[in-house]
Every structure is written in C-alpha cells, then in structure tokens.
PDB file of C-alpha atoms in Angstrom:
ATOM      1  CA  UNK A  64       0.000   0.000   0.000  1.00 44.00           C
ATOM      2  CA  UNK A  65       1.439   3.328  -1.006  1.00 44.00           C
ATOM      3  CA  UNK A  66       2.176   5.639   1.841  1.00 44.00           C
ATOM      4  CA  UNK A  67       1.740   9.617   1.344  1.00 45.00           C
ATOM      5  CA  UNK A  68       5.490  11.175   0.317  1.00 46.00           C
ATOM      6  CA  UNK A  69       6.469   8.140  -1.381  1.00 46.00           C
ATOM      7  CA  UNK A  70       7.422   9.893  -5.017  1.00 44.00           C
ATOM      8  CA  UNK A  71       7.867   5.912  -6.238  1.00 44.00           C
ATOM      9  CA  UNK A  72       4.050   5.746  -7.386  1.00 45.00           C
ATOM     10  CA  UNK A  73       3.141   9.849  -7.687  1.00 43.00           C
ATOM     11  CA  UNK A  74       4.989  10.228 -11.111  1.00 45.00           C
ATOM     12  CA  UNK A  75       1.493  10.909 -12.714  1.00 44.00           C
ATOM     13  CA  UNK A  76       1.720  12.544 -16.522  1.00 43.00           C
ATOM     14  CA  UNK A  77      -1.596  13.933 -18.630  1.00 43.00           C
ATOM     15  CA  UNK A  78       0.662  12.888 -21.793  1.00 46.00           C
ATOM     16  CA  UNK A  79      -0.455   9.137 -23.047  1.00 46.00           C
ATOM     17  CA  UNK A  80       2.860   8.799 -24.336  1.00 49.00           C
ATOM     18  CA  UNK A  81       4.320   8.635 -20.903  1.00 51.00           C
ATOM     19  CA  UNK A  82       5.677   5.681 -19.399  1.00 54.00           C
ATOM     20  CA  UNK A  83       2.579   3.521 -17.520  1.00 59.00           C
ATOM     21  CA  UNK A  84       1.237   4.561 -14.666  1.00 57.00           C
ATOM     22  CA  UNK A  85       1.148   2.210 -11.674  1.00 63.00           C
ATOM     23  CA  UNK A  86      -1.987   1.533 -10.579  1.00 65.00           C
ATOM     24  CA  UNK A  87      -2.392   3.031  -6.850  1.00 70.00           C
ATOM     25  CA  UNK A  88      -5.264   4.100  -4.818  1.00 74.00           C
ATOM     26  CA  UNK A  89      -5.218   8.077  -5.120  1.00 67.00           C
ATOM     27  CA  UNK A  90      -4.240   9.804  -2.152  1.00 73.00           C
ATOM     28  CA  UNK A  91      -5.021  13.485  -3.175  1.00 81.00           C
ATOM     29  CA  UNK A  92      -8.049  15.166  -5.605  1.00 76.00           C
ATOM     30  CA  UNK A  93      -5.545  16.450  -7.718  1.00 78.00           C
ATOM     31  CA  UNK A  94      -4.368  12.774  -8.121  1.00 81.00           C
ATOM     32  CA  UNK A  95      -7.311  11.053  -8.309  1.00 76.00           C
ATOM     33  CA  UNK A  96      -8.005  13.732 -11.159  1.00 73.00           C
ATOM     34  CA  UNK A  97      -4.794  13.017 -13.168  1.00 77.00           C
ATOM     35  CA  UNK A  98      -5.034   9.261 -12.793  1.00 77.00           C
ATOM     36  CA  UNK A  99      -9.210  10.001 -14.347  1.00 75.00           C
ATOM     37  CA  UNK A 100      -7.594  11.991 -17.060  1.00 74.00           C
ATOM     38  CA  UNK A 101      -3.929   9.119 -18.218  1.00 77.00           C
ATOM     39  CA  UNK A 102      -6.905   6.159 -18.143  1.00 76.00           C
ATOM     40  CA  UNK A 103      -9.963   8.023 -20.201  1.00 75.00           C
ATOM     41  CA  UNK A 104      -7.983  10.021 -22.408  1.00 70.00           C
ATOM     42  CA  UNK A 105     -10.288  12.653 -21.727  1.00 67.00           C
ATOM     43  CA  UNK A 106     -11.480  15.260 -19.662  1.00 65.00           C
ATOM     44  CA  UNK A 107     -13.723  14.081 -16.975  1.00 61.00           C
ATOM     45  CA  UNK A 108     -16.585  16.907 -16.004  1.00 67.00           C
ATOM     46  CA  UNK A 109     -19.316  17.498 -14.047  1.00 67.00           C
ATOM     47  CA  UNK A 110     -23.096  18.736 -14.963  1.00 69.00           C
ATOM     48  CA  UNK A 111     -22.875  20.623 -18.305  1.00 67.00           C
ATOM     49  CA  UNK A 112     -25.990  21.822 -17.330  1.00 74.00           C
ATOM     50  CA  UNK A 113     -27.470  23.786 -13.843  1.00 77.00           C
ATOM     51  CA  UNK A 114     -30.309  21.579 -14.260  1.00 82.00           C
ATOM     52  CA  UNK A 115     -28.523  18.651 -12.939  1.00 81.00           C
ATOM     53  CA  UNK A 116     -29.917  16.086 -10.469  1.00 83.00           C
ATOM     54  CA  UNK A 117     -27.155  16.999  -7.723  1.00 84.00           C
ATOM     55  CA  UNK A 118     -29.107  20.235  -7.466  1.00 89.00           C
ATOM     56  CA  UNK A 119     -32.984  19.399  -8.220  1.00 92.00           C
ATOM     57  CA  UNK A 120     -32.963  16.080  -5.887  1.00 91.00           C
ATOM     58  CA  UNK A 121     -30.383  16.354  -3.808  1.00 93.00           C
ATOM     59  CA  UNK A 122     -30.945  19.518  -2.207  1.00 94.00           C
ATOM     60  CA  UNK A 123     -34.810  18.904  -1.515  1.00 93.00           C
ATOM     61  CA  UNK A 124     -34.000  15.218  -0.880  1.00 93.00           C
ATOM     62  CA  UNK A 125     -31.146  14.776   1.127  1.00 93.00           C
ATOM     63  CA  UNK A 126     -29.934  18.104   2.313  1.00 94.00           C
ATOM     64  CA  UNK A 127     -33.400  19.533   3.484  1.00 92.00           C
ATOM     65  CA  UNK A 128     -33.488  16.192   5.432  1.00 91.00           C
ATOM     66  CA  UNK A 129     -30.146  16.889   6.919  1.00 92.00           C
ATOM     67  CA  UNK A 130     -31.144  20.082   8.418  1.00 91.00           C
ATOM     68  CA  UNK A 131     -34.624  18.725   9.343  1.00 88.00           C
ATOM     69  CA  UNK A 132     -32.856  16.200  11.341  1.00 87.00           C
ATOM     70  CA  UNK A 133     -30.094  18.534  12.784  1.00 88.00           C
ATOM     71  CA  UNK A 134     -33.421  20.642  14.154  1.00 84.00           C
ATOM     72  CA  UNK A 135     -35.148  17.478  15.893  1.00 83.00           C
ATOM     73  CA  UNK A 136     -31.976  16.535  17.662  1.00 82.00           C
ATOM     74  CA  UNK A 137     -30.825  20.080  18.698  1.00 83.00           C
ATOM     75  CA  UNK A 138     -27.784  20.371  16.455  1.00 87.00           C
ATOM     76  CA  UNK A 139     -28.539  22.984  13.801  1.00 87.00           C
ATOM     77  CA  UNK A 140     -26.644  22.723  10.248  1.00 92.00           C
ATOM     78  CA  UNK A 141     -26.280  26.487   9.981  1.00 93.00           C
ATOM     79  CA  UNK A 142     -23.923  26.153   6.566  1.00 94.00           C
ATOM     80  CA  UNK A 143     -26.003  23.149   5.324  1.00 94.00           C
ATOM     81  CA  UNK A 144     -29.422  26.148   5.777  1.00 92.00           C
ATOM     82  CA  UNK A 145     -27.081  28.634   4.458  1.00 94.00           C
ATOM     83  CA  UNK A 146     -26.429  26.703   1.175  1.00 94.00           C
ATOM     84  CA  UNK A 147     -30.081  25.765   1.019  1.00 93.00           C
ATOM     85  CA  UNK A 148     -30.945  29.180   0.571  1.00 93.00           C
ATOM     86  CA  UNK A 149     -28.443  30.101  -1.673  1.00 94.00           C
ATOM     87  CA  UNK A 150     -29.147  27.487  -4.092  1.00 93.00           C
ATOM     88  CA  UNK A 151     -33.334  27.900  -3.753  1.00 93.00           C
ATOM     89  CA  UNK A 152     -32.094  31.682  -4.414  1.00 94.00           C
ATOM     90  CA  UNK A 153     -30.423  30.993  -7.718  1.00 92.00           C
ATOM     91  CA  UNK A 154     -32.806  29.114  -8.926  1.00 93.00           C
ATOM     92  CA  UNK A 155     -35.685  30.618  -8.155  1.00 94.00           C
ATOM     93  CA  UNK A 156     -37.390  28.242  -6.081  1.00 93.00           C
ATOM     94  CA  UNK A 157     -37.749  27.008  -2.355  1.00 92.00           C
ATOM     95  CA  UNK A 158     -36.201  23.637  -1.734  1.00 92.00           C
ATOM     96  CA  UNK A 159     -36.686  23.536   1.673  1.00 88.00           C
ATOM     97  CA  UNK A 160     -40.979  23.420   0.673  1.00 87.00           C
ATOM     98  CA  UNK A 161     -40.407  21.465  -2.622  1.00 89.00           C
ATOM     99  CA  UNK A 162     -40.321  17.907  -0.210  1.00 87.00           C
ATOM    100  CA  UNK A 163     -43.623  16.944  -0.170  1.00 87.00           C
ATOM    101  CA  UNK A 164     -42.910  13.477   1.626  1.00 87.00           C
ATOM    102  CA  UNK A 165     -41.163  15.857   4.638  1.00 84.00           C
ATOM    103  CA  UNK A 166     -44.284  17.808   4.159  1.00 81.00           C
ATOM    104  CA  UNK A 167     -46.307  14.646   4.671  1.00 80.00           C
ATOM    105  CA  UNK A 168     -44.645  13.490   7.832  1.00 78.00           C
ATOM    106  CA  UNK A 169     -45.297  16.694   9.079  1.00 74.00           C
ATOM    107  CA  UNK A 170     -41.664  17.932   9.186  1.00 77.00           C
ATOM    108  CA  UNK A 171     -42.176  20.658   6.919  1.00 72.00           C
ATOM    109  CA  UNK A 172     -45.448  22.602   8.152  1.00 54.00           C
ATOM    110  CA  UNK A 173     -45.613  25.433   5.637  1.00 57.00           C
ATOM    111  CA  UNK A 174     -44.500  26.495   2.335  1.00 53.00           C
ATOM    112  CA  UNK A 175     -41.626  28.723   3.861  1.00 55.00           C
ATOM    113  CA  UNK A 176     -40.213  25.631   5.494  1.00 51.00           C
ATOM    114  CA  UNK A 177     -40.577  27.383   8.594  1.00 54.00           C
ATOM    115  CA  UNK A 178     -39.767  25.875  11.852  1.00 56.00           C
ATOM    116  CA  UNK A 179     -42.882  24.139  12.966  1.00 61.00           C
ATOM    117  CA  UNK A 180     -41.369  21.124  13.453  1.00 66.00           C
ATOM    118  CA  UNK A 181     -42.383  18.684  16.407  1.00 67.00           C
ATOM    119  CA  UNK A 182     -39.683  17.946  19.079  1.00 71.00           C
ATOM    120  CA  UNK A 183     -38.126  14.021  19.206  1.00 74.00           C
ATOM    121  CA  UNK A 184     -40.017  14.314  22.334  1.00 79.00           C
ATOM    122  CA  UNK A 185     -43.462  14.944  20.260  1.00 76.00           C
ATOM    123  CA  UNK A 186     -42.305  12.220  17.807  1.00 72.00           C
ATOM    124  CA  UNK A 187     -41.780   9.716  20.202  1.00 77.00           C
ATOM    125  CA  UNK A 188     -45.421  10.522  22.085  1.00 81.00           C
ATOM    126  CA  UNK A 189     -47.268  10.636  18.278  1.00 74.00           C
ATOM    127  CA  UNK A 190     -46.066   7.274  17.816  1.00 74.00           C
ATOM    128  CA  UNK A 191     -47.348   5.752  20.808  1.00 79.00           C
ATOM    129  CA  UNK A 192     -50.957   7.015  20.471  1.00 82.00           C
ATOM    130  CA  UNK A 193     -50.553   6.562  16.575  1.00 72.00           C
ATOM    131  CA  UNK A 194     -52.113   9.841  15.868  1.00 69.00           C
ATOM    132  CA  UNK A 195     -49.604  12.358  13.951  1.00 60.00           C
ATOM    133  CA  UNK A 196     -49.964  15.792  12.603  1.00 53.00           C
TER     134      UNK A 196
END
C-alpha cells in the first residue's frame, strides 16, 4: 500500500505517451483527477448543465433532510441552511418546501419551510398514540 510522500508511485503525466502509470489508490483530488484523465484520455466533467440532479434532488431530498434532522436533535446545520438558501435563491425556487414526503410526515409545516417542526419528544409521544400531525 502506497504511503503519502512516497514519489515511487506519484509520477502521474496527462501525456499518453508517458511511461505507464502504476496503478495506486489516489491519495489526493488532484491525483485522483490526473489518474481520471492518463486512463480516459479525456477530460472528466461534471453537470454541463445547472439543471442537474445533484441540485434538483439532492438539495430537496437529502440536504433539506439533513437540516430537518439537525433541528429534531438540537444540532442545527447552519452552513447546510445557508447553502439551502443560496441554491433555492439561484434558482428561483424554495427547496426547503419542494419535499412533499417531509411535508407529509409533518416535518415541513408550511411552504416557507418554517420551523414548525415537532420535538423528538413529540415524535416519540405521536407514535405511541398513533395519531400524527
């Protein structure tokens, strides 16, 4: 296993022409990059457009849930919000309403996303009785 500051394996070169490269588990981004680039050929990039999945599901989907969850446990994900807003802000829209199956558990209350959001303690005393929001 290669250890970082051994220069035996970290000869990487863009140029095809170049002697192999030995195949190692990249230790850096800027390796794992160069290593993408000697076995594609080819320049290896992201969304070509800004209506890419990693915004339009992932941010209603998984980071709204993030944040919801930071809330019920008392840890609030103050950069997580912050890039919420930023991104519903360039695009025009409000991902932290957009979740309707948040919105269905009763996580999300309004279409601000405001925080009307039961405590674990609520939660827990919903599911006993069986009755939620």
């Amino acid at each position: 296993e290669r250890v970082r500051g051994d220069s035996s394996t970290s000869s990487f070169s863009s140029s095809s022409s170049a002697t192999p490269m030995k195949k190692t588990r990249p230790l850096t981004v800027s390796e794992m990059n160069q290593q993408m680039h000697h076995y594609l050929e080819k320049d290896v990039l992201g969304p070509s457009t800004p209506d890419s999945r990693y915004v339009l599901e992932d941010v209603p989907y998984g980071l709204v849930l993030t944040v919801i969850l930071g809330r019920l446990v008392g840890c609030p994900l103050t950069l997580h919000e912050s890039g919420i807003r930023i991104l519903s802000a360039m695009y025009g829209r409000n991902f932290m309403a957009e979740n309707e199956l948040l919105q269905g558990l009763g996580l999300i209350v309004d279409e601000d996303g405001c925080d009307n959001i039961p405590s674990l303690d609520k939660w827990r005393e919903m599911s006993f009785s069986g009755s939620f929001l």
